[in-house]
Amino acid sequence: QVHLVESGGGLVQPGGSLRLSCAASGSIAGIPVMGWYRQAPGKQRELVATLAKFGSTNYADSVKGRFTISRDNAKNTVYLQMNSLKSEDTAVYYCSADLGTLTNWGKGTLVTVSS
């Protein structure tokens, strides 16, 4: 298992940018898929982006072209760069580590997009 801690959330105006970080307690180099999910108030958790071990990425249609997921194996950290933020991006963002047999989750970081 791996312990995940998200950071970087906060209040940002529409059109602004934030970078979320997900620090893992151990090596992420061998983890098949790292990802970011989000849950808005009153809604179910949804996929934002995933990044596979060998580099392939997958994004929700709603964030394509605006968000970028990346990983730094040396720092055991996954990032989510979020640009051109919209009010509908407001949510708690969760980091995930899909180990194949189970998925570990962080506790989340709140992103609020508002003027």
XYZ file of C-alpha atoms in Angstrom:
115
model
C 0.000 0.000 0.000
C 0.978 3.650 -0.415
C -0.079 6.660 1.632
C -1.062 9.680 -0.462
C -1.223 13.329 0.600
C -2.658 15.994 -1.678
C -1.799 19.690 -1.498
C -2.113 22.855 -3.547
C -5.836 23.463 -3.405
C -7.359 26.817 -2.620
C -9.491 29.662 -3.872
C -8.857 30.902 -7.408
C -10.712 33.213 -9.758
C -12.232 31.930 -13.000
C -9.567 31.773 -15.671
C -6.837 31.245 -13.111
C -4.448 28.356 -12.547
C -3.501 25.984 -9.756
C -1.096 23.089 -9.469
C -2.041 20.210 -7.239
C 0.555 17.859 -5.814
C 0.177 14.324 -4.541
C 3.046 13.094 -2.395
C 3.343 9.340 -1.929
C 4.879 7.588 1.080
C 6.884 5.273 -1.143
C 8.085 4.773 -4.656
C 5.525 5.410 -7.374
C 7.741 4.204 -10.201
C 6.169 0.767 -10.230
C 2.566 1.797 -9.668
C 0.548 0.908 -12.787
C -1.719 3.957 -12.795
C -1.751 7.204 -10.834
C -4.763 9.438 -11.103
C -6.752 12.445 -10.043
C -10.467 12.349 -9.346
C -12.838 15.005 -8.040
C -16.120 15.224 -6.225
C -18.288 18.316 -6.372
C -20.958 18.988 -3.741
C -23.939 16.725 -4.264
C -22.264 14.788 -7.054
C -20.456 11.502 -7.415
C -16.697 11.238 -7.604
C -15.513 11.435 -11.204
C -12.338 10.819 -13.122
C -10.231 13.862 -13.958
C -7.029 12.353 -15.337
C -4.871 9.255 -15.154
C -1.252 8.596 -15.963
C -0.031 5.079 -16.567
C 3.385 3.744 -15.615
C 4.714 3.935 -19.160
C 3.323 7.406 -19.850
C -0.091 7.107 -21.438
C -2.650 9.597 -20.191
C -6.407 9.796 -20.075
C -8.484 12.911 -19.399
C -12.118 13.660 -18.800
C -13.594 15.519 -21.755
C -14.418 18.441 -19.497
C -10.746 19.104 -18.699
C -8.999 18.194 -21.956
C -6.755 20.991 -23.116
C -6.857 22.695 -19.725
C -5.436 20.173 -17.246
C -2.183 18.242 -17.401
C -1.182 15.282 -15.248
C 2.476 14.486 -14.688
C 4.659 12.497 -12.336
C 8.135 12.874 -10.856
C 9.271 9.396 -9.848
C 12.360 10.772 -8.129
C 10.162 12.824 -5.791
C 7.390 10.200 -5.561
C 4.957 12.927 -6.531
C 2.156 13.293 -9.054
C 0.963 16.685 -10.223
C -2.161 18.126 -11.773
C -1.648 21.436 -13.531
C -5.001 23.162 -13.928
C -5.346 26.143 -16.243
C -8.307 28.214 -17.422
C -10.263 27.162 -14.370
C -14.039 27.391 -14.413
C -16.591 27.545 -11.629
C -17.642 24.018 -12.503
C -14.151 22.794 -11.594
C -14.961 23.499 -7.953
C -14.608 20.222 -6.068
C -12.516 18.191 -3.683
C -9.697 16.668 -5.691
C -8.414 13.226 -4.762
C -5.224 11.474 -5.745
C -5.329 7.757 -6.446
C -2.834 4.958 -6.849
C -4.168 1.950 -8.732
C -2.047 -0.964 -7.593
C -3.976 -3.501 -9.614
C -5.457 -5.457 -6.724
C -6.534 -2.366 -4.843
C -6.659 1.411 -5.115
C -5.274 3.761 -2.488
C -6.756 7.231 -2.050
C -5.652 10.447 -0.449
C -7.926 12.542 1.738
C -8.368 15.239 -0.882
C -7.724 18.926 -1.349
C -10.437 21.507 -1.950
C -10.391 23.653 -5.073
C -12.822 26.560 -5.209
C -13.171 28.589 -8.382
C -15.042 31.781 -7.686
C -14.837 35.515 -8.213
